[in-house]
């Protein structure tokens, strides 16, 4: 039994390749810039006269910038860049709403942005009480360290489903689903090994379960949010900007 445990332990250790991949992920998505942006906004917000704090346009632009931070995750991910233009375009269109939205929620959680009552009320005016309540539930579930969270975003980038809402546009199939699923599995296995390395088996299971629960919760947010033209336009603008940045053609 001790030999078996030793073998299992060795298999779950992070290799040099794993550490290199984690390092690249950290480079891909630097959440600190989003934190700084939120903190700067809070400071400026608190310096305003109370009557001037309900500026909805400024808050919308801030949330858009949070979602836009996901651009670098696509731009700098070597596995994403290794795919053909066709598949990169489909993944970008299908997953940006998740990657950008979850990234925005993580920044909001870490900075406590919505703890400010006037900002919360302004967000409620923009998005409605239902969407905001569901978003707050997602934010409360994002109790992950930044490295594990980036691994989760990588998993989402290579998700092959897109059943968020009904559309009259026929779905376009991926050309190399096998490779994409292989990349997704690689990130899933790395996420598991990372959790075992940092925590233990029991907590690893809890964290993965929480991630799945969080993803389902955010799925509900996206469905509701995409009923609003404003939200759809926000994601669309980020997608179009990302396509220009990575020189992606249809």
PDB file of C-alpha atoms in Angstrom:
ATOM      1  CA  UNK A   1       0.000   0.000   0.000  1.00  0.00           C
ATOM      2  CA  UNK A   2       2.845   2.418   0.820  1.00  0.00           C
ATOM      3  CA  UNK A   3       4.433   1.739  -2.591  1.00  0.00           C
ATOM      4  CA  UNK A   4       1.098   2.450  -4.316  1.00  0.00           C
ATOM      5  CA  UNK A   5       0.657   5.672  -2.369  1.00  0.00           C
ATOM      6  CA  UNK A   6       4.184   6.705  -3.298  1.00  0.00           C
ATOM      7  CA  UNK A   7       3.516   6.079  -6.991  1.00  0.00           C
ATOM      8  CA  UNK A   8       0.259   8.026  -6.856  1.00  0.00           C
ATOM      9  CA  UNK A   9       2.029  10.880  -5.085  1.00  0.00           C
ATOM     10  CA  UNK A  10       4.730  11.007  -7.757  1.00  0.00           C
ATOM     11  CA  UNK A  11       2.125  11.044 -10.523  1.00  0.00           C
ATOM     12  CA  UNK A  12       0.399  14.047  -8.958  1.00  0.00           C
ATOM     13  CA  UNK A  13       3.528  16.125  -8.498  1.00  0.00           C
ATOM     14  CA  UNK A  14       3.896  19.185 -10.696  1.00  0.00           C
ATOM     15  CA  UNK A  15       6.570  18.672 -13.332  1.00  0.00           C
ATOM     16  CA  UNK A  16       8.826  21.328 -14.835  1.00  0.00           C
ATOM     17  CA  UNK A  17       6.491  21.326 -17.837  1.00  0.00           C
ATOM     18  CA  UNK A  18       3.539  21.971 -15.506  1.00  0.00           C
ATOM     19  CA  UNK A  19       5.305  24.894 -13.837  1.00  0.00           C
ATOM     20  CA  UNK A  20       6.195  26.354 -17.229  1.00  0.00           C
ATOM     21  CA  UNK A  21       2.569  26.118 -18.309  1.00  0.00           C
ATOM     22  CA  UNK A  22       1.397  27.765 -15.090  1.00  0.00           C
ATOM     23  CA  UNK A  23       3.923  30.527 -15.659  1.00  0.00           C
ATOM     24  CA  UNK A  24       2.595  31.100 -19.177  1.00  0.00           C
ATOM     25  CA  UNK A  25      -0.959  31.247 -17.844  1.00  0.00           C
ATOM     26  CA  UNK A  26       0.066  33.901 -15.341  1.00  0.00           C
ATOM     27  CA  UNK A  27       1.531  35.871 -18.220  1.00  0.00           C
ATOM     28  CA  UNK A  28      -1.603  35.314 -20.312  1.00  0.00           C
ATOM     29  CA  UNK A  29      -3.937  36.901 -17.804  1.00  0.00           C
ATOM     30  CA  UNK A  30      -2.676  39.522 -15.380  1.00  0.00           C
ATOM     31  CA  UNK A  31      -5.629  40.240 -13.119  1.00  0.00           C
ATOM     32  CA  UNK A  32      -3.641  42.852 -11.185  1.00  0.00           C
ATOM     33  CA  UNK A  33      -4.229  45.447 -13.895  1.00  0.00           C
ATOM     34  CA  UNK A  34      -7.960  44.945 -13.401  1.00  0.00           C
ATOM     35  CA  UNK A  35      -7.540  45.306  -9.647  1.00  0.00           C
ATOM     36  CA  UNK A  36      -5.674  48.581 -10.106  1.00  0.00           C
ATOM     37  CA  UNK A  37      -8.361  49.859 -12.456  1.00  0.00           C
ATOM     38  CA  UNK A  38     -11.113  49.033  -9.955  1.00  0.00           C
ATOM     39  CA  UNK A  39      -9.233  50.577  -7.043  1.00  0.00           C
ATOM     40  CA  UNK A  40      -8.584  53.747  -9.038  1.00  0.00           C
ATOM     41  CA  UNK A  41     -12.277  53.912  -9.937  1.00  0.00           C
ATOM     42  CA  UNK A  42     -13.249  53.507  -6.278  1.00  0.00           C
ATOM     43  CA  UNK A  43     -10.898  56.266  -5.208  1.00  0.00           C
ATOM     44  CA  UNK A  44     -12.221  58.665  -7.838  1.00  0.00           C
ATOM     45  CA  UNK A  45     -15.781  57.616  -7.031  1.00  0.00           C
ATOM     46  CA  UNK A  46     -15.372  58.372  -3.329  1.00  0.00           C
ATOM     47  CA  UNK A  47     -13.938  61.801  -4.121  1.00  0.00           C
ATOM     48  CA  UNK A  48     -17.038  62.783  -6.088  1.00  0.00           C
ATOM     49  CA  UNK A  49     -19.934  64.727  -4.654  1.00  0.00           C
ATOM     50  CA  UNK A  50     -22.669  62.228  -3.615  1.00  0.00           C
ATOM     51  CA  UNK A  51     -24.994  63.496  -6.350  1.00  0.00           C
ATOM     52  CA  UNK A  52     -22.309  62.813  -8.963  1.00  0.00           C
ATOM     53  CA  UNK A  53     -21.739  59.194  -7.956  1.00  0.00           C
ATOM     54  CA  UNK A  54     -24.626  57.775  -9.973  1.00  0.00           C
ATOM     55  CA  UNK A  55     -22.872  58.143 -13.324  1.00  0.00           C
ATOM     56  CA  UNK A  56     -24.057  55.028 -15.132  1.00  0.00           C
ATOM     57  CA  UNK A  57     -21.878  55.544 -18.199  1.00  0.00           C
ATOM     58  CA  UNK A  58     -18.662  55.479 -16.171  1.00  0.00           C
ATOM     59  CA  UNK A  59     -19.681  52.254 -14.467  1.00  0.00           C
ATOM     60  CA  UNK A  60     -20.684  50.606 -17.753  1.00  0.00           C
ATOM     61  CA  UNK A  61     -17.316  51.526 -19.224  1.00  0.00           C
ATOM     62  CA  UNK A  62     -15.568  50.054 -16.185  1.00  0.00           C
ATOM     63  CA  UNK A  63     -17.418  46.739 -16.486  1.00  0.00           C
ATOM     64  CA  UNK A  64     -16.658  46.686 -20.210  1.00  0.00           C
ATOM     65  CA  UNK A  65     -12.961  47.145 -19.461  1.00  0.00           C
ATOM     66  CA  UNK A  66     -13.111  44.221 -17.012  1.00  0.00           C
ATOM     67  CA  UNK A  67     -14.604  41.966 -19.684  1.00  0.00           C
ATOM     68  CA  UNK A  68     -12.059  43.273 -22.177  1.00  0.00           C
ATOM     69  CA  UNK A  69      -9.224  42.030 -19.964  1.00  0.00           C
ATOM     70  CA  UNK A  70     -10.007  38.558 -21.316  1.00  0.00           C
ATOM     71  CA  UNK A  71      -8.589  39.619 -24.678  1.00  0.00           C
ATOM     72  CA  UNK A  72      -5.027  38.923 -23.557  1.00  0.00           C
ATOM     73  CA  UNK A  73      -6.035  35.435 -22.431  1.00  0.00           C
ATOM     74  CA  UNK A  74      -6.830  34.561 -26.036  1.00  0.00           C
ATOM     75  CA  UNK A  75      -4.026  36.625 -27.527  1.00  0.00           C
ATOM     76  CA  UNK A  76      -1.217  35.126 -25.426  1.00  0.00           C
ATOM     77  CA  UNK A  77      -2.392  31.533 -25.030  1.00  0.00           C
ATOM     78  CA  UNK A  78      -0.038  29.366 -27.147  1.00  0.00           C
ATOM     79  CA  UNK A  79      -2.516  26.493 -27.353  1.00  0.00           C
ATOM     80  CA  UNK A  80      -5.236  28.794 -28.630  1.00  0.00           C
ATOM     81  CA  UNK A  81      -2.848  30.297 -31.173  1.00  0.00           C
ATOM     82  CA  UNK A  82      -1.868  26.824 -32.385  1.00  0.00           C
ATOM     83  CA  UNK A  83      -5.391  26.204 -33.698  1.00  0.00           C
ATOM     84  CA  UNK A  84      -6.575  27.065 -37.182  1.00  0.00           C
ATOM     85  CA  UNK A  85      -8.246  30.425 -37.761  1.00  0.00           C
ATOM     86  CA  UNK A  86     -11.654  28.791 -38.184  1.00  0.00           C
ATOM     87  CA  UNK A  87     -11.586  27.077 -34.791  1.00  0.00           C
ATOM     88  CA  UNK A  88     -10.114  30.089 -32.999  1.00  0.00           C
ATOM     89  CA  UNK A  89     -12.945  32.232 -34.339  1.00  0.00           C
ATOM     90  CA  UNK A  90     -15.621  29.797 -33.146  1.00  0.00           C
ATOM     91  CA  UNK A  91     -14.084  29.431 -29.686  1.00  0.00           C
ATOM     92  CA  UNK A  92     -13.715  33.185 -29.356  1.00  0.00           C
ATOM     93  CA  UNK A  93     -17.354  33.806 -30.272  1.00  0.00           C
ATOM     94  CA  UNK A  94     -18.638  30.979 -28.079  1.00  0.00           C
ATOM     95  CA  UNK A  95     -16.575  31.449 -24.927  1.00  0.00           C
ATOM     96  CA  UNK A  96     -15.763  35.154 -24.591  1.00  0.00           C
ATOM     97  CA  UNK A  97     -18.991  35.786 -22.692  1.00  0.00           C
ATOM     98  CA  UNK A  98     -17.876  33.227 -20.106  1.00  0.00           C
ATOM     99  CA  UNK A  99     -14.168  34.052 -19.942  1.00  0.00           C
ATOM    100  CA  UNK A 100     -14.747  37.806 -19.904  1.00  0.00           C
ATOM    101  CA  UNK A 101     -17.721  37.631 -17.566  1.00  0.00           C
ATOM    102  CA  UNK A 102     -16.100  35.332 -15.030  1.00  0.00           C
ATOM    103  CA  UNK A 103     -12.926  37.416 -15.173  1.00  0.00           C
ATOM    104  CA  UNK A 104     -14.978  40.531 -14.439  1.00  0.00           C
ATOM    105  CA  UNK A 105     -16.714  38.803 -11.517  1.00  0.00           C
ATOM    106  CA  UNK A 106     -13.354  37.734 -10.084  1.00  0.00           C
ATOM    107  CA  UNK A 107     -12.023  41.303 -10.212  1.00  0.00           C
ATOM    108  CA  UNK A 108     -15.208  42.616  -8.592  1.00  0.00           C
ATOM    109  CA  UNK A 109     -14.945  40.024  -5.822  1.00  0.00           C
ATOM    110  CA  UNK A 110     -11.277  40.696  -5.104  1.00  0.00           C
ATOM    111  CA  UNK A 111     -11.727  44.471  -4.993  1.00  0.00           C
ATOM    112  CA  UNK A 112     -15.102  44.547  -3.221  1.00  0.00           C
ATOM    113  CA  UNK A 113     -16.370  46.969  -5.842  1.00  0.00           C
ATOM    114  CA  UNK A 114     -20.053  46.190  -5.331  1.00  0.00           C
ATOM    115  CA  UNK A 115     -19.765  46.592  -1.568  1.00  0.00           C
ATOM    116  CA  UNK A 116     -20.137  50.304  -2.233  1.00  0.00           C
ATOM    117  CA  UNK A 117     -23.870  51.008  -2.016  1.00  0.00           C
ATOM    118  CA  UNK A 118     -23.976  53.695  -4.706  1.00  0.00           C
ATOM    119  CA  UNK A 119     -22.054  51.492  -7.157  1.00  0.00           C
ATOM    120  CA  UNK A 120     -24.329  48.565  -6.331  1.00  0.00           C
ATOM    121  CA  UNK A 121     -27.438  50.687  -6.912  1.00  0.00           C
ATOM    122  CA  UNK A 122     -26.016  52.026 -10.173  1.00  0.00           C
ATOM    123  CA  UNK A 123     -25.299  48.481 -11.365  1.00  0.00           C
ATOM    124  CA  UNK A 124     -28.843  47.524 -10.408  1.00  0.00           C
ATOM    125  CA  UNK A 125     -30.204  50.350 -12.566  1.00  0.00           C
ATOM    126  CA  UNK A 126     -28.067  49.256 -15.524  1.00  0.00           C
ATOM    127  CA  UNK A 127     -28.626  45.497 -15.385  1.00  0.00           C
ATOM    128  CA  UNK A 128     -31.717  44.990 -13.259  1.00  0.00           C
ATOM    129  CA  UNK A 129     -32.116  43.460  -9.818  1.00  0.00           C
ATOM    130  CA  UNK A 130     -32.472  39.892 -11.110  1.00  0.00           C
ATOM    131  CA  UNK A 131     -29.215  39.815 -13.067  1.00  0.00           C
ATOM    132  CA  UNK A 132     -27.360  41.592 -10.294  1.00  0.00           C
ATOM    133  CA  UNK A 133     -28.631  39.173  -7.641  1.00  0.00           C
ATOM    134  CA  UNK A 134     -27.550  36.177  -9.734  1.00  0.00           C
ATOM    135  CA  UNK A 135     -24.194  37.813 -10.426  1.00  0.00           C
ATOM    136  CA  UNK A 136     -23.646  38.371  -6.714  1.00  0.00           C
ATOM    137  CA  UNK A 137     -24.258  34.661  -6.165  1.00  0.00           C
ATOM    138  CA  UNK A 138     -21.566  33.854  -8.731  1.00  0.00           C
ATOM    139  CA  UNK A 139     -19.168  36.334  -7.129  1.00  0.00           C
ATOM    140  CA  UNK A 140     -19.687  34.700  -3.740  1.00  0.00           C
ATOM    141  CA  UNK A 141     -18.763  31.315  -5.264  1.00  0.00           C
ATOM    142  CA  UNK A 142     -15.454  32.497  -6.757  1.00  0.00           C
ATOM    143  CA  UNK A 143     -13.491  31.559  -3.664  1.00  0.00           C
ATOM    144  CA  UNK A 144     -10.415  30.441  -5.621  1.00  0.00           C
ATOM    145  CA  UNK A 145      -6.785  31.489  -5.647  1.00  0.00           C
ATOM    146  CA  UNK A 146      -5.743  33.340  -8.799  1.00  0.00           C
ATOM    147  CA  UNK A 147      -3.669  30.487 -10.251  1.00  0.00           C
ATOM    148  CA  UNK A 148      -6.497  27.962 -10.042  1.00  0.00           C
ATOM    149  CA  UNK A 149      -8.901  30.564 -11.415  1.00  0.00           C
ATOM    150  CA  UNK A 150      -6.692  31.079 -14.472  1.00  0.00           C
ATOM    151  CA  UNK A 151      -6.652  27.332 -15.040  1.00  0.00           C
ATOM    152  CA  UNK A 152     -10.441  27.394 -14.930  1.00  0.00           C
ATOM    153  CA  UNK A 153     -10.535  30.194 -17.496  1.00  0.00           C
ATOM    154  CA  UNK A 154      -8.251  28.131 -19.728  1.00  0.00           C
ATOM    155  CA  UNK A 155     -10.700  25.251 -19.452  1.00  0.00           C
ATOM    156  CA  UNK A 156     -13.548  27.540 -20.459  1.00  0.00           C
ATOM    157  CA  UNK A 157     -11.617  28.962 -23.437  1.00  0.00           C
ATOM    158  CA  UNK A 158     -11.549  25.493 -24.973  1.00  0.00           C
ATOM    159  CA  UNK A 159     -15.149  24.577 -24.170  1.00  0.00           C
ATOM    160  CA  UNK A 160     -16.872  23.120 -27.216  1.00  0.00           C
ATOM    161  CA  UNK A 161     -20.491  23.837 -26.320  1.00  0.00           C
ATOM    162  CA  UNK A 162     -22.583  26.927 -26.982  1.00  0.00           C
ATOM    163  CA  UNK A 163     -26.155  26.464 -25.835  1.00  0.00           C
ATOM    164  CA  UNK A 164     -26.650  29.658 -23.892  1.00  0.00           C
ATOM    165  CA  UNK A 165     -29.657  30.985 -25.746  1.00  0.00           C
ATOM    166  CA  UNK A 166     -31.718  30.302 -28.836  1.00  0.00           C
ATOM    167  CA  UNK A 167     -30.638  31.868 -32.114  1.00  0.00           C
ATOM    168  CA  UNK A 168     -31.751  31.676 -35.700  1.00  0.00           C
ATOM    169  CA  UNK A 169     -28.150  31.301 -36.846  1.00  0.00           C
ATOM    170  CA  UNK A 170     -27.142  27.720 -37.574  1.00  0.00           C
ATOM    171  CA  UNK A 171     -24.175  26.518 -35.460  1.00  0.00           C
ATOM    172  CA  UNK A 172     -20.797  26.205 -37.174  1.00  0.00           C
ATOM    173  CA  UNK A 173     -18.831  23.063 -36.395  1.00  0.00           C
ATOM    174  CA  UNK A 174     -15.234  23.008 -35.240  1.00  0.00           C
ATOM    175  CA  UNK A 175     -12.724  21.450 -37.615  1.00  0.00           C
ATOM    176  CA  UNK A 176     -10.399  19.878 -35.058  1.00  0.00           C
ATOM    177  CA  UNK A 177     -12.515  18.971 -32.051  1.00  0.00           C
ATOM    178  CA  UNK A 178     -10.110  16.198 -31.047  1.00  0.00           C
ATOM    179  CA  UNK A 179      -7.202  18.590 -30.535  1.00  0.00           C
ATOM    180  CA  UNK A 180      -9.370  21.084 -28.677  1.00  0.00           C
ATOM    181  CA  UNK A 181     -10.664  18.415 -26.297  1.00  0.00           C
ATOM    182  CA  UNK A 182      -7.095  17.216 -25.767  1.00  0.00           C
ATOM    183  CA  UNK A 183      -6.063  20.748 -24.759  1.00  0.00           C
ATOM    184  CA  UNK A 184      -9.071  21.044 -22.471  1.00  0.00           C
ATOM    185  CA  UNK A 185      -8.238  17.724 -20.801  1.00  0.00           C
ATOM    186  CA  UNK A 186      -4.646  18.844 -20.345  1.00  0.00           C
ATOM    187  CA  UNK A 187      -5.764  21.953 -18.451  1.00  0.00           C
ATOM    188  CA  UNK A 188      -8.250  19.918 -16.394  1.00  0.00           C
ATOM    189  CA  UNK A 189      -5.535  17.467 -15.348  1.00  0.00           C
ATOM    190  CA  UNK A 190      -3.142  20.299 -14.564  1.00  0.00           C
ATOM    191  CA  UNK A 191      -5.803  22.012 -12.454  1.00  0.00           C
ATOM    192  CA  UNK A 192      -6.309  18.798 -10.490  1.00  0.00           C
ATOM    193  CA  UNK A 193      -2.573  18.284  -9.927  1.00  0.00           C
ATOM    194  CA  UNK A 194      -2.235  21.902  -8.849  1.00  0.00           C
ATOM    195  CA  UNK A 195      -5.008  21.509  -6.275  1.00  0.00           C
ATOM    196  CA  UNK A 196      -3.463  18.317  -4.917  1.00  0.00           C
ATOM    197  CA  UNK A 197      -0.079  20.058  -4.748  1.00  0.00           C
ATOM    198  CA  UNK A 198      -1.427  23.095  -2.902  1.00  0.00           C
ATOM    199  CA  UNK A 199      -4.165  21.519  -0.799  1.00  0.00           C
ATOM    200  CA  UNK A 200      -5.215  17.858  -0.510  1.00  0.00           C
ATOM    201  CA  UNK A 201      -7.561  15.346  -2.147  1.00  0.00           C
ATOM    202  CA  UNK A 202     -10.625  16.377  -0.178  1.00  0.00           C
ATOM    203  CA  UNK A 203     -10.236  20.102  -0.772  1.00  0.00           C
ATOM    204  CA  UNK A 204      -9.395  19.465  -4.427  1.00  0.00           C
ATOM    205  CA  UNK A 205     -12.757  17.745  -4.867  1.00  0.00           C
ATOM    206  CA  UNK A 206     -14.506  20.626  -3.093  1.00  0.00           C
ATOM    207  CA  UNK A 207     -12.828  23.244  -5.277  1.00  0.00           C
ATOM    208  CA  UNK A 208     -13.673  21.420  -8.502  1.00  0.00           C
ATOM    209  CA  UNK A 209     -17.260  20.907  -7.355  1.00  0.00           C
ATOM    210  CA  UNK A 210     -17.524  24.595  -6.506  1.00  0.00           C
ATOM    211  CA  UNK A 211     -16.213  25.493  -9.947  1.00  0.00           C
ATOM    212  CA  UNK A 212     -18.879  23.377 -11.658  1.00  0.00           C
ATOM    213  CA  UNK A 213     -21.550  24.913  -9.437  1.00  0.00           C
ATOM    214  CA  UNK A 214     -20.216  28.381 -10.211  1.00  0.00           C
ATOM    215  CA  UNK A 215     -20.219  27.699 -13.955  1.00  0.00           C
ATOM    216  CA  UNK A 216     -23.867  26.627 -13.866  1.00  0.00           C
ATOM    217  CA  UNK A 217     -24.741  29.743 -11.876  1.00  0.00           C
ATOM    218  CA  UNK A 218     -22.947  31.983 -14.345  1.00  0.00           C
ATOM    219  CA  UNK A 219     -24.647  30.192 -17.228  1.00  0.00           C
ATOM    220  CA  UNK A 220     -27.958  31.406 -15.784  1.00  0.00           C
ATOM    221  CA  UNK A 221     -26.579  34.953 -15.603  1.00  0.00           C
ATOM    222  CA  UNK A 222     -25.527  34.858 -19.258  1.00  0.00           C
ATOM    223  CA  UNK A 223     -28.925  33.597 -20.400  1.00  0.00           C
ATOM    224  CA  UNK A 224     -30.672  36.428 -18.588  1.00  0.00           C
ATOM    225  CA  UNK A 225     -28.105  39.073 -19.534  1.00  0.00           C
ATOM    226  CA  UNK A 226     -28.258  38.233 -23.228  1.00  0.00           C
ATOM    227  CA  UNK A 227     -31.900  39.223 -23.241  1.00  0.00           C
ATOM    228  CA  UNK A 228     -30.552  42.775 -22.943  1.00  0.00           C
ATOM    229  CA  UNK A 229     -29.113  44.398 -26.057  1.00  0.00           C
ATOM    230  CA  UNK A 230     -26.684  46.361 -23.908  1.00  0.00           C
ATOM    231  CA  UNK A 231     -25.043  43.187 -22.579  1.00  0.00           C
ATOM    232  CA  UNK A 232     -24.879  41.507 -25.977  1.00  0.00           C
ATOM    233  CA  UNK A 233     -23.296  44.628 -27.458  1.00  0.00           C
ATOM    234  CA  UNK A 234     -20.664  44.706 -24.705  1.00  0.00           C
ATOM    235  CA  UNK A 235     -19.523  41.159 -25.430  1.00  0.00           C
ATOM    236  CA  UNK A 236     -19.718  41.708 -29.180  1.00  0.00           C
ATOM    237  CA  UNK A 237     -17.484  44.781 -28.962  1.00  0.00           C
ATOM    238  CA  UNK A 238     -14.876  42.851 -26.953  1.00  0.00           C
ATOM    239  CA  UNK A 239     -14.959  39.999 -29.478  1.00  0.00           C
ATOM    240  CA  UNK A 240     -14.495  42.375 -32.410  1.00  0.00           C
ATOM    241  CA  UNK A 241     -11.614  44.149 -30.677  1.00  0.00           C
ATOM    242  CA  UNK A 242      -9.970  40.820 -29.850  1.00  0.00           C
ATOM    243  CA  UNK A 243     -10.265  39.672 -33.462  1.00  0.00           C
ATOM    244  CA  UNK A 244      -8.463  42.822 -34.573  1.00  0.00           C
ATOM    245  CA  UNK A 245      -5.758  42.377 -31.947  1.00  0.00           C
ATOM    246  CA  UNK A 246      -4.995  38.789 -32.906  1.00  0.00           C
ATOM    247  CA  UNK A 247      -5.521  39.502 -36.621  1.00  0.00           C
ATOM    248  CA  UNK A 248      -8.230  36.870 -36.803  1.00  0.00           C
ATOM    249  CA  UNK A 249     -10.222  36.622 -40.010  1.00  0.00           C
ATOM    250  CA  UNK A 250     -13.394  34.623 -40.486  1.00  0.00           C
TER     251      UNK A 250
END
